[in-house]
CSV table of C-alpha atoms and ligand atoms in Angstrom, one decimal:
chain,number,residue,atom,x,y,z
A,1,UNK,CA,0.0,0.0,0.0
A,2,UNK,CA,1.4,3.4,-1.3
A,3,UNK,CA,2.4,5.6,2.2
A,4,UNK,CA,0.8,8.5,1.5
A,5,UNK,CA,0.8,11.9,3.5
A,6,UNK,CA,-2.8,11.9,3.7
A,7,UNK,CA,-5.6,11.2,7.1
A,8,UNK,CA,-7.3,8.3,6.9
A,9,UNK,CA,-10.3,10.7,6.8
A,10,UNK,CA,-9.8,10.8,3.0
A,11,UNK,CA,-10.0,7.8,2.1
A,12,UNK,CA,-13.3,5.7,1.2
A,13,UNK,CA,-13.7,2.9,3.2
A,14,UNK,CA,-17.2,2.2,4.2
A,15,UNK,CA,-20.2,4.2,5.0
A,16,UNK,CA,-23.4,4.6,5.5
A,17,UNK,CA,-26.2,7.5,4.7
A,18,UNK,CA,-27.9,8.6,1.7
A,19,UNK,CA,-26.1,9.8,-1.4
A,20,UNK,CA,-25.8,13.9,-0.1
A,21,UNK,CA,-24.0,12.6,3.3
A,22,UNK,CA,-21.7,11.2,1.2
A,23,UNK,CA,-20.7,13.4,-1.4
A,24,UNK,CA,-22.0,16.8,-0.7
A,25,UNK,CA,-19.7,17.7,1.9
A,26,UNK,CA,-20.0,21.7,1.6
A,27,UNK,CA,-15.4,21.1,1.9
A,28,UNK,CA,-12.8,22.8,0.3
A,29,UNK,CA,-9.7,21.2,0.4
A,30,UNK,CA,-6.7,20.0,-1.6
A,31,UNK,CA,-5.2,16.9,-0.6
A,32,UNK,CA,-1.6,15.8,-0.9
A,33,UNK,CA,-2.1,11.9,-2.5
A,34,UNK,CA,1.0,11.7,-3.4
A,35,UNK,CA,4.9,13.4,-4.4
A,36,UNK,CA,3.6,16.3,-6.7
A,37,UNK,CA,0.4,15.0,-6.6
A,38,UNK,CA,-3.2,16.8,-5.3
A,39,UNK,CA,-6.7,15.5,-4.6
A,40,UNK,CA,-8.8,18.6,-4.7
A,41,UNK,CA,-12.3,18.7,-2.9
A,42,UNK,CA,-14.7,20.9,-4.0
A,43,UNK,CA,-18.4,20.3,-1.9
A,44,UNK,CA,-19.2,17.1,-4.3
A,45,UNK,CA,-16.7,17.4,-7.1
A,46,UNK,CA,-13.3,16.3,-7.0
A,47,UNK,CA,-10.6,17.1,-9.7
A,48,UNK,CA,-6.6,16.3,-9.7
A,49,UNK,CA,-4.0,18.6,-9.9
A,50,UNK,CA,-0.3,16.6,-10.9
A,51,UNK,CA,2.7,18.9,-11.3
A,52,UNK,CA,5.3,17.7,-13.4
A,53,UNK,CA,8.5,19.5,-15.1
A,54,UNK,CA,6.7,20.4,-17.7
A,55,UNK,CA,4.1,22.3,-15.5
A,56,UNK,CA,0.7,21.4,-13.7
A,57,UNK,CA,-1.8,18.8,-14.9
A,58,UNK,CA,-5.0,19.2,-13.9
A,59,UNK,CA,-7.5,16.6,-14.7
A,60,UNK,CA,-11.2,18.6,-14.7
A,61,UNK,CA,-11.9,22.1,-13.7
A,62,UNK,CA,-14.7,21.4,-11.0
A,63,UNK,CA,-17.9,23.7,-11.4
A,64,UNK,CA,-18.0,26.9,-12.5
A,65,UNK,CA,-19.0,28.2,-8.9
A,66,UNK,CA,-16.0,26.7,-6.9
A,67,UNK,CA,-13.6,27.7,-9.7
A,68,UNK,CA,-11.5,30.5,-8.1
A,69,UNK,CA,-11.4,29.1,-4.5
A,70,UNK,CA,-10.4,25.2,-6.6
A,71,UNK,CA,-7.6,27.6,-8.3
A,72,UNK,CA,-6.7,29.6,-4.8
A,73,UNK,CA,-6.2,26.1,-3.0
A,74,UNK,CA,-3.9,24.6,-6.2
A,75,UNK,CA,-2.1,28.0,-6.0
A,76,UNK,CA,-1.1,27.6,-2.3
A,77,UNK,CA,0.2,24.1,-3.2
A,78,UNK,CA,2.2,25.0,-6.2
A,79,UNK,CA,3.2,27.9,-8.7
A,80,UNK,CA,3.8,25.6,-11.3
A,81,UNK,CA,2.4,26.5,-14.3
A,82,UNK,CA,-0.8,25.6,-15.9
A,83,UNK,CA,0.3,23.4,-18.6
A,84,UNK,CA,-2.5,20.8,-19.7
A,85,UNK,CA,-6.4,20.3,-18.8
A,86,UNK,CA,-8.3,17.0,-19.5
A,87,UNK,CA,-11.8,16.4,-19.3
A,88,UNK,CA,-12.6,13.4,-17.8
A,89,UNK,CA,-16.3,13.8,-19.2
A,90,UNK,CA,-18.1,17.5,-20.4
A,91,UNK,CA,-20.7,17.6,-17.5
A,92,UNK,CA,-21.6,20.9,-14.9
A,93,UNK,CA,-19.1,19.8,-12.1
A,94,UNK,CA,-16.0,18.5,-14.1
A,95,UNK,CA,-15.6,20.8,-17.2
A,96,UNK,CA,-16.6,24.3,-16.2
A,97,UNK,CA,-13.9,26.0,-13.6
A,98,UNK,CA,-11.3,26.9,-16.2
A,99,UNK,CA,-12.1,31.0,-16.3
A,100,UNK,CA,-10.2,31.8,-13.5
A,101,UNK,CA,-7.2,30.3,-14.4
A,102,UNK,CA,-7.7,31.8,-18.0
A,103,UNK,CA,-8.2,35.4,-16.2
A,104,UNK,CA,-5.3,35.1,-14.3
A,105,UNK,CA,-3.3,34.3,-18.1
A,106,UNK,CA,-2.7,31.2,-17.7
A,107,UNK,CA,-2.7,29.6,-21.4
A,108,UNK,CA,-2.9,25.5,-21.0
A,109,UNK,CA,-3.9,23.3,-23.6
A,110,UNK,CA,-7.7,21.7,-23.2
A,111,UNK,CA,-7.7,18.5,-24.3
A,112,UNK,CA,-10.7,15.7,-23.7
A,113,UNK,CA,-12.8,12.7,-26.0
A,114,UNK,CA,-14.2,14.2,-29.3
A,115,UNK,CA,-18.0,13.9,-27.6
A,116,UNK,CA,-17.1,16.3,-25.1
A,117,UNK,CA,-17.4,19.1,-28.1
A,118,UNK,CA,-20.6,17.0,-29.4
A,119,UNK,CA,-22.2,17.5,-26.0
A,120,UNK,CA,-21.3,20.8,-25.3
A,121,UNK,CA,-23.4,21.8,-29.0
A,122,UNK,CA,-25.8,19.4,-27.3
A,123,UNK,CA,-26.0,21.7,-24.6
A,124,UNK,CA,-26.5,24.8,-26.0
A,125,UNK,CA,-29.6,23.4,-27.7
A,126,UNK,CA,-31.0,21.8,-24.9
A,127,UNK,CA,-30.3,24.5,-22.0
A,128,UNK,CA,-33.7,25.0,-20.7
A,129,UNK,CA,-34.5,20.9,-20.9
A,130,UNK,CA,-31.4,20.5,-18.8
A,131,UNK,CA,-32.2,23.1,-16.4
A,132,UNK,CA,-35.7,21.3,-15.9
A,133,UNK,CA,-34.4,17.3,-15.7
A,134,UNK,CA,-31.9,18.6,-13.0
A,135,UNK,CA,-34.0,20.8,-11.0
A,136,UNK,CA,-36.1,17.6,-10.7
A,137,UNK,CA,-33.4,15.5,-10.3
A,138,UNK,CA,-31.7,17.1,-7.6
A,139,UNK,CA,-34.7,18.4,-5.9
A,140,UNK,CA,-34.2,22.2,-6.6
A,141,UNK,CA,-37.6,24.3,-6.3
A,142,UNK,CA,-35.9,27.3,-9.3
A,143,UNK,CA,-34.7,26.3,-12.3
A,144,UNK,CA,-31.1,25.9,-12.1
A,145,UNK,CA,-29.1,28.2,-14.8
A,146,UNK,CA,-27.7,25.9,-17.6
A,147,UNK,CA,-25.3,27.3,-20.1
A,148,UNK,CA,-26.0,27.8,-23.4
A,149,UNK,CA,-23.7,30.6,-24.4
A,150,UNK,CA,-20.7,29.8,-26.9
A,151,UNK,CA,-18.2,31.5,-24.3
A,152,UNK,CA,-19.7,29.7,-21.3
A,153,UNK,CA,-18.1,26.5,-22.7
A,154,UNK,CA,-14.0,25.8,-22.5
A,155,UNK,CA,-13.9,24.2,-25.9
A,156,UNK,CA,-10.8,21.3,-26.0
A,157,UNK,CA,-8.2,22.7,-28.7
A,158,UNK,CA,-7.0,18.8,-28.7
A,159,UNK,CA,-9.4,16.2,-29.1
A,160,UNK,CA,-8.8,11.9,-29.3
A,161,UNK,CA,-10.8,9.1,-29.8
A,162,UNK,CA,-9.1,5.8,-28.4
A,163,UNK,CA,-6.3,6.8,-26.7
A,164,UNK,CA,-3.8,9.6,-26.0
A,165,UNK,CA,-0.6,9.4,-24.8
A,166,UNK,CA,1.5,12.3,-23.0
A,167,UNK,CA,4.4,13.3,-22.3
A,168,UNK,CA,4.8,15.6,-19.9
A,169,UNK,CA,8.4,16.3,-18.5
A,170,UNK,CA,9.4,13.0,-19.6
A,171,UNK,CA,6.4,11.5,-17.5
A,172,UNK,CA,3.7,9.2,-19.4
A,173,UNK,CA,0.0,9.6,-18.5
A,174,UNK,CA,-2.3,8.0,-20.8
A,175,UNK,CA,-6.0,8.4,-21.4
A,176,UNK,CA,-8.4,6.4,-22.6
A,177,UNK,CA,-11.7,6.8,-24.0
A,178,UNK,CA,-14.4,5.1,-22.4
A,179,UNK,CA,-18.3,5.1,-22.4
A,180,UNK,CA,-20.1,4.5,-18.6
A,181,UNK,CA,-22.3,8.1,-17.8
A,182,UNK,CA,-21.5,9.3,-20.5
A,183,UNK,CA,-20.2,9.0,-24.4
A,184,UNK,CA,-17.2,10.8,-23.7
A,185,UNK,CA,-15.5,9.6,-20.7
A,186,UNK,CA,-11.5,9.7,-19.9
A,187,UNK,CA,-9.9,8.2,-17.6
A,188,UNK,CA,-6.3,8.9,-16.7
A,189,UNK,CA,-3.6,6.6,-15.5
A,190,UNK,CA,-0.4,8.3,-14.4
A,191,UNK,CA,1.6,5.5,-15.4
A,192,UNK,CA,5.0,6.4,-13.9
A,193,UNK,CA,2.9,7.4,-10.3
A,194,UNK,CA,0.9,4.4,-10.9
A,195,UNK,CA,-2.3,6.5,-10.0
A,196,UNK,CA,-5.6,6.5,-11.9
A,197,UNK,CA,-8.0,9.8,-12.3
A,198,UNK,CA,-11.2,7.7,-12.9
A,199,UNK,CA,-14.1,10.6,-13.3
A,200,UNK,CA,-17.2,9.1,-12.6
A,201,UNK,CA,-16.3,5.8,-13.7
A,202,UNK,CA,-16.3,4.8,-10.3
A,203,UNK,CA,-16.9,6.5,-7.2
A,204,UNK,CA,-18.1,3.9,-4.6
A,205,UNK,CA,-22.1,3.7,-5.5
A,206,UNK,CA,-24.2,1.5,-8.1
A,207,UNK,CA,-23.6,3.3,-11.4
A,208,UNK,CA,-25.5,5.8,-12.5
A,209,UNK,CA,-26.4,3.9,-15.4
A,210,UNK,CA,-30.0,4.0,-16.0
A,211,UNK,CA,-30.8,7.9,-15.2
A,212,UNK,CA,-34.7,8.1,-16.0
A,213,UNK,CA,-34.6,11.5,-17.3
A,214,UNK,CA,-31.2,11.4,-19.2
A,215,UNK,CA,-29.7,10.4,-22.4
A,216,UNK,CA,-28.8,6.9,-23.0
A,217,UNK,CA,-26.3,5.2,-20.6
A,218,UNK,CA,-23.5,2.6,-21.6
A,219,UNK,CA,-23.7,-0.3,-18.9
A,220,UNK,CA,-21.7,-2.9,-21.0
A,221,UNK,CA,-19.0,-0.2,-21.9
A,222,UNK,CA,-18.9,1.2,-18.1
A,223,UNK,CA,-18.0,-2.7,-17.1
A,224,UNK,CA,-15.5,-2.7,-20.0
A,225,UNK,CA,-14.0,0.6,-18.6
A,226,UNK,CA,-13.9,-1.0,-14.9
A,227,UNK,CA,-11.9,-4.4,-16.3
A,228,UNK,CA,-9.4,-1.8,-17.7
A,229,UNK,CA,-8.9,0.4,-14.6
A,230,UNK,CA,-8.5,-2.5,-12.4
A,231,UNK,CA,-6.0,-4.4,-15.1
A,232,UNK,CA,-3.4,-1.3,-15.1
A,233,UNK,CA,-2.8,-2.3,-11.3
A,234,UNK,CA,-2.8,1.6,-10.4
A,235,UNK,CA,-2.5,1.7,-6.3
A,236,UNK,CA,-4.3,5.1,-5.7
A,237,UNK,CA,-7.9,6.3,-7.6
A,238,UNK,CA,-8.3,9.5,-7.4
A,239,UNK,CA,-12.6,9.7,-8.5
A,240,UNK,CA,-14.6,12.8,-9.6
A,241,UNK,CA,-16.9,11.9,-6.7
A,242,UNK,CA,-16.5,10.8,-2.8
A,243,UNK,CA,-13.1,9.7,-1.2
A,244,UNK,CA,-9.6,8.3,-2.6
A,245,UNK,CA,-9.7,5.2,-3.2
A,246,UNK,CA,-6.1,3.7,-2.5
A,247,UNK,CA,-4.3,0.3,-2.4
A,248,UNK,CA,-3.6,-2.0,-5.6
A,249,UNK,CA,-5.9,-4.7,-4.0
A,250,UNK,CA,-8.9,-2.5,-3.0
A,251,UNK,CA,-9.0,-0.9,-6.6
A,252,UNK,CA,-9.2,-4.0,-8.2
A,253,UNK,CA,-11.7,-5.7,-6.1
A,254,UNK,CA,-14.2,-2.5,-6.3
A,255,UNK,CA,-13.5,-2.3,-10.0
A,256,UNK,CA,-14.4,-5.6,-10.9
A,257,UNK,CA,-17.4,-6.1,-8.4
A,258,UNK,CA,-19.0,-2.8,-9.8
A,259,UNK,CA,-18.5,-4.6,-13.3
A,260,UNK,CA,-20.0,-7.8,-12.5
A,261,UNK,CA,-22.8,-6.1,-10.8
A,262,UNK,CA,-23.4,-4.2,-14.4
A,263,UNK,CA,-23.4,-7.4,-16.4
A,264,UNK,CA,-25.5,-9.4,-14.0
A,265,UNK,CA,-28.0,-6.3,-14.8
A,266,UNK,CA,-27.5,-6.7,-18.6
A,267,UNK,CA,-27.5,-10.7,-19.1
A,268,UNK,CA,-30.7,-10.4,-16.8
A,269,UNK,CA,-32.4,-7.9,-18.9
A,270,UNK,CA,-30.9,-9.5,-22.1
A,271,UNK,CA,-32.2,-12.8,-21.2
A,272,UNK,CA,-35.9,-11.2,-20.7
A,273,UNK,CA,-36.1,-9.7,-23.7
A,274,UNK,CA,-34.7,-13.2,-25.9
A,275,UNK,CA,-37.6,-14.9,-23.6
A,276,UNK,CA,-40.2,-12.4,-24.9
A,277,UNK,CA,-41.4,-10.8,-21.5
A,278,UNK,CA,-42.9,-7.5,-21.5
A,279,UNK,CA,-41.1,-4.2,-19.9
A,280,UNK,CA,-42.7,-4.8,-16.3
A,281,UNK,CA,-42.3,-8.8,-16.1
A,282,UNK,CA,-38.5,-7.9,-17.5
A,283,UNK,CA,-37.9,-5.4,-14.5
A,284,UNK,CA,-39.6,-7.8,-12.0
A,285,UNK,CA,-37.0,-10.2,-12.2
A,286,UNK,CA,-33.7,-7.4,-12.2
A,287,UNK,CA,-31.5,-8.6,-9.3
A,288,UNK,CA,-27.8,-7.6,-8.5
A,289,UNK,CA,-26.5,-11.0,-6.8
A,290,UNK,CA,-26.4,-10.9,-3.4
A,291,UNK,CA,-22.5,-11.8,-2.9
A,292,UNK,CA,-22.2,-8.8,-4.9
A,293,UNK,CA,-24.8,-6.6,-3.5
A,294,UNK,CA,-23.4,-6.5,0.3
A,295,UNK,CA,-20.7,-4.3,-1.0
A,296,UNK,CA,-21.6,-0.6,0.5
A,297,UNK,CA,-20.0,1.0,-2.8
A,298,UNK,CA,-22.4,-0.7,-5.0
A,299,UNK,CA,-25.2,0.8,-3.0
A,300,UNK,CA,-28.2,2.3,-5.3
A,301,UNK,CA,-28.4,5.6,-3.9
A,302,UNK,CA,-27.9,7.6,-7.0
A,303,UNK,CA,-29.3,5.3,-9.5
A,304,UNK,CA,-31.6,1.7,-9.1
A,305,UNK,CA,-30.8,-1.6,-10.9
A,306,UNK,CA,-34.3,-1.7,-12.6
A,307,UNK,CA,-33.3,1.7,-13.9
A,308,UNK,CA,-30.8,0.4,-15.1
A,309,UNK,CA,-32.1,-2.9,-16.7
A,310,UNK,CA,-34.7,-0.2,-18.9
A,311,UNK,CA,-31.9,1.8,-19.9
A,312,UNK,CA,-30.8,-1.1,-21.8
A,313,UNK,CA,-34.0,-1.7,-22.8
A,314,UNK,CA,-33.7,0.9,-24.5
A,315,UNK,CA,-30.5,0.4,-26.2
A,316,UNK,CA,-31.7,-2.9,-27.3
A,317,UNK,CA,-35.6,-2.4,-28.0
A,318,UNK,CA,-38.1,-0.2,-28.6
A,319,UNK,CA,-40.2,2.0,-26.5
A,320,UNK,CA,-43.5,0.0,-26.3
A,321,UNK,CA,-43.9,-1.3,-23.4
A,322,UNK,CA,-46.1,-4.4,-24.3
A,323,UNK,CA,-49.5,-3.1,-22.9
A,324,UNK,CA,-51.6,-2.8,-26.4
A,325,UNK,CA,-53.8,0.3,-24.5
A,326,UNK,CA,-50.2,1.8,-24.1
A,327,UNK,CA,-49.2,2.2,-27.7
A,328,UNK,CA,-51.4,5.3,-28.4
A,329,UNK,CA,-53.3,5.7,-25.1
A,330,UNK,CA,-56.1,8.1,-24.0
A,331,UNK,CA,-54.5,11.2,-22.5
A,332,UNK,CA,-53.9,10.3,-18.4
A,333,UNK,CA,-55.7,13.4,-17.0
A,334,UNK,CA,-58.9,11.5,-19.2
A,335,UNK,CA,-58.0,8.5,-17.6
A,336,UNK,CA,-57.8,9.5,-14.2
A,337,UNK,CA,-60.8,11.5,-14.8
A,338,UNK,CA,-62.7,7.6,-15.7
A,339,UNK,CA,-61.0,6.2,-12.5
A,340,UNK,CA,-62.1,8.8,-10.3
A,341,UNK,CA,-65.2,8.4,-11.7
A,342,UNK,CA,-65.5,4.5,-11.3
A,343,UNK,CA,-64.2,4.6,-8.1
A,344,UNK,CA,-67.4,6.8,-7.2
A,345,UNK,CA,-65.4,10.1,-6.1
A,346,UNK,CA,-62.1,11.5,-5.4
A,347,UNK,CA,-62.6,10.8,-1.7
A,348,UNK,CA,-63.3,6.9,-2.3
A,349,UNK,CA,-60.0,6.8,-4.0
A,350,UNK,CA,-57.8,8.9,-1.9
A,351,UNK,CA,-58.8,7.2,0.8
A,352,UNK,CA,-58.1,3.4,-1.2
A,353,UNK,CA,-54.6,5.2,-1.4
A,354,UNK,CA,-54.1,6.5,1.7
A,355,UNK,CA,-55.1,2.7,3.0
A,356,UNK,CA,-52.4,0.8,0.7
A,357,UNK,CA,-49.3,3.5,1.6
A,358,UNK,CA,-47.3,1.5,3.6
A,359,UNK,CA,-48.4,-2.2,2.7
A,360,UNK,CA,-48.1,-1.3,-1.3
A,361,UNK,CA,-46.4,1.8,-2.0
A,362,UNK,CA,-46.2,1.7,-5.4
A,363,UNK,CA,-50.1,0.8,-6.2
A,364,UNK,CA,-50.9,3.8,-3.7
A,365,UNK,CA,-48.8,6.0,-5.7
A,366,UNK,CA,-50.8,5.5,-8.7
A,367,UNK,CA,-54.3,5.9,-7.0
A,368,UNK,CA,-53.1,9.4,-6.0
A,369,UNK,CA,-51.7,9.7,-9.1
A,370,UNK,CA,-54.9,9.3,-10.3
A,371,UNK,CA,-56.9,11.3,-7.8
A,372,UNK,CA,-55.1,14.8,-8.0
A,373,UNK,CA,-55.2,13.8,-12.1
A,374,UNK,CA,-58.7,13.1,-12.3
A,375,UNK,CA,-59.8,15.6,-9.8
A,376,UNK,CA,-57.4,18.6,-10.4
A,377,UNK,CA,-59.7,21.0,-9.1
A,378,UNK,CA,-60.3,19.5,-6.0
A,379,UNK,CA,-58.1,19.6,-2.9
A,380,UNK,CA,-58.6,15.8,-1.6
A,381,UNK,CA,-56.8,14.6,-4.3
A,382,UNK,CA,-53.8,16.8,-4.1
A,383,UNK,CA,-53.7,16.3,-0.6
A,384,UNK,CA,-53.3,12.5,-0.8
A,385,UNK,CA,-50.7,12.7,-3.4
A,386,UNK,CA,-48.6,14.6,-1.4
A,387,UNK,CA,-49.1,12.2,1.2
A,388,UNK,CA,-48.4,9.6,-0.4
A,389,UNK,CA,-45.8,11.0,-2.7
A,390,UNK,CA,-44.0,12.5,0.5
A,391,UNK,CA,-43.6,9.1,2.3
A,392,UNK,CA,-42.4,7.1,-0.7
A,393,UNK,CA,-39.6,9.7,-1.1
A,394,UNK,CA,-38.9,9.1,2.3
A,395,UNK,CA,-38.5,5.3,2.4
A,396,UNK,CA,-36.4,5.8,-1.1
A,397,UNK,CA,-33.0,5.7,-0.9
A,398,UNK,CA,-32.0,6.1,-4.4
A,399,UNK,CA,-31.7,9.8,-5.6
A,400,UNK,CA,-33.1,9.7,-8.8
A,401,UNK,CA,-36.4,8.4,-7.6
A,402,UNK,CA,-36.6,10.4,-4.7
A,403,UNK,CA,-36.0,13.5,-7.1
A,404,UNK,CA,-39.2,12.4,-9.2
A,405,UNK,CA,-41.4,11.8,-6.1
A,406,UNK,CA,-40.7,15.3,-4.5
A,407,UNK,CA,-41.6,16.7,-8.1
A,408,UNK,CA,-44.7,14.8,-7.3
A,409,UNK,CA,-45.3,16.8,-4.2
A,410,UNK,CA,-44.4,19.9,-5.3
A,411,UNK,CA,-46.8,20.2,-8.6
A,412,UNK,CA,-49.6,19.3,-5.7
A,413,UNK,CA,-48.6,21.8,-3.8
A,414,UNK,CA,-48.7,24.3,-6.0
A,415,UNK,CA,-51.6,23.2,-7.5
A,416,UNK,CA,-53.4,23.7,-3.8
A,417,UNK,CA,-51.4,27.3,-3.4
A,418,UNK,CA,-52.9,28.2,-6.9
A,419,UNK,CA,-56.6,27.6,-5.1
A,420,UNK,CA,-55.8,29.2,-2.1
A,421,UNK,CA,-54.7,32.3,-4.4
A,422,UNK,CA,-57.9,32.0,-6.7
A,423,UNK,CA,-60.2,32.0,-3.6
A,424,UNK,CA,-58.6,35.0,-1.8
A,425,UNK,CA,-58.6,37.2,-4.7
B,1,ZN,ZN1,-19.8,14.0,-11.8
């Protein structure tokens, strides 16, 4: 194991809680992980900072917000200067701190996966969609700002599309292209430090591989990216989210588990589909083995296996779901309306929800689903749903879902403060 000059308080090695007491720590800090060699925190972002003779490496920028205080600790560490910036991926917290450093004339070269550009055009045409999916996503009542401006990006003036080796001071780091999140992953292994920068390849949770509001995910790739981290024997990780990771042993075995756990998912989901089940009976039967499954760091608390196994639905089929009513169906709020209707009142079925809450969850979810649908102008059925909505966030532990059922809650509430509003005026 490498002796490093950091606490044991930086490195990952167990844990409990839900995915923001893990990663958004509000800290930061720049850690020394090794000779010449910085693990910089920034709330729930990490980036690396390796100086060489040739002048500083820094693998991601962090977000846009932490920039100048991720640049003022680097600056206390070293004056070395800034040579060359990879992207490990172009999202928000990894590819969008390098003004400051620009401002203060530093002149590196940006260099990242040929997608990263794609993306970043994606961007600007899809600002406000991305603004929306992550408000929900992350539970944030405003709109978050998205950019969308040409200069808001920092365009790579090198791009690859395999591999890329460099030299930098006579030291090799190589990168290599990899799909997982996202299209246009790097990772980094700083071959003659034996360390890897792994972005969000891993970082000691279930993958976030099945996203239910985002583009398509790579399962099969992310596992392939996972074999080749832990076959390059690296002794120190360095990821874009949560704790070092270090020892030879410990990378490996957290490498390869998170892999397996990613093709039990697919062969499950594979084999469904060859069998000729529907979506639901398909996602019924999704399992992560339990001998894998007791590992904390493949805990679903981003993102759920069954998300997961229709993610790769998706790759592989279609988007029917295999209910005929489903392929062009009557408009829900006409649905609900029926339901209501049938059931012989909003209050009949509020009530049928609020009984099935804790027994069955998910069936009471779509009976106030259906009630503040059906009924939108009453307040019983907005009432239940965010009842109902509010404890199934609760008992959830993954954040993508939770994000979806406190979206829930919200649009009833504001539904209710839109009565309240029309009665007082
Ligand atoms: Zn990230």
């Amino acid at each position: 194991m490498r002796e490093g000059p950091h606490s044991t308080d930086d490195i990952d090695e167990s844990v409990g809680g839900d995915l923001f007491d893990r990663y958004f720590t509000g800290e930061h800090k720049a850690v020394k992980a090794a000779p010449r060699t910085w693990f910089i925190t920034a709330d729930y972002v990490n980036l690396a900072a390796y100086e060489t003779d040739a002048g500083l490496l820094l693998v991601d920028t962090g977000t846009a917000e932490s920039a100048e205080t991720v640049r003022e600790l680097i600056r206390k560490e070293t004056d070395a200067p800034l040579h060359t910036v990879v992207f490990t991926h172009g999202h928000l917290d990894h590819a969008f701190g390098l003004k400051p450093w620009l401002e203060a004339g530093e002149r590196p070269r940006v260099i990242a996966h040929e997608n990263v550009v794609r993306r970043f055009r994606t961007y600007m045409r899809t600002a406000p969609l991305n603004s929306h999916i992550n408000s929900v996503q992350f539970g944030i009542d405003e709109n978050i700002s998205w950019p969308h401006k040409v200069d808001e990006f920092a365009w790579p003036d090198t791009v690859y599309q395999d591999r890329l080796t460099l030299n930098l001071g006579g030291e090799r780091f190589e990168l290599y292209h990899a799909k997982g999140e996202t299209d246009d992953a790097t990772w980094v292994w700083a071959a003659d430090r034996n360390i890897v920068s792994g972005g969000d390849l891993l970082m000691g949770i279930l993958p976030n591989c099945g996203n239910p509001q985002k583009v398509q995910r790579y399962p099969e790739d992310w596992a392939d990216a996972l074999e080749a981290i832990a076959s390059v024997g690296a002794d120190l990780l360095l990821p874009g989210h949560g704790k070092l990771v270090q020892g030879a042993d410990v990378i490996r075995e957290r490498c390869l588990v998170t892999a397996a756990a990613l093709r039990a998912i697919v062969e499950q989901t594979l084999a469904g589909l060859n069998a000729g089940k529907n979506h639901e009976e398909i996602l019924a039967t999704i399992e992560v083995p339990a001998d894998l499954a007791k590992n904390w760091y493949i805990d679903p608390l981003y993102d759920r296996p069954e998300f997961i196994a229709r993610n790769i639905i998706r790759k592989y089929g279609g988007w029917w779901n295999g209910w005929s009513a489903e392929l062009m169906p009557a408009p829900m709020h006409q649905r609900a309306a029926e339901i209501v209707k049938l059931a012989g009142g909003v209050e009949a079925l509020a009530a049928r929800a609020r009984e099935l809450k804790d027994s069955d969850p998910a069936l009471a979810c779509h009976l106030a689903e259906w009630a503040a649908l059906g009924a939108p102008d009453s307040r019983e059925g907005h009432e239940c749903a965010i009842e109902v909505f509010e404890a199934r966030a609760e008992d959830e532990i993954a954040l993508m879902a939770r994000g979806i059922y406190n979206h829930a809650v919200r649009r009833s509430e504001e539904a209710l403060e839109a009565m309240d509003e029309a009665q007082s005026s």
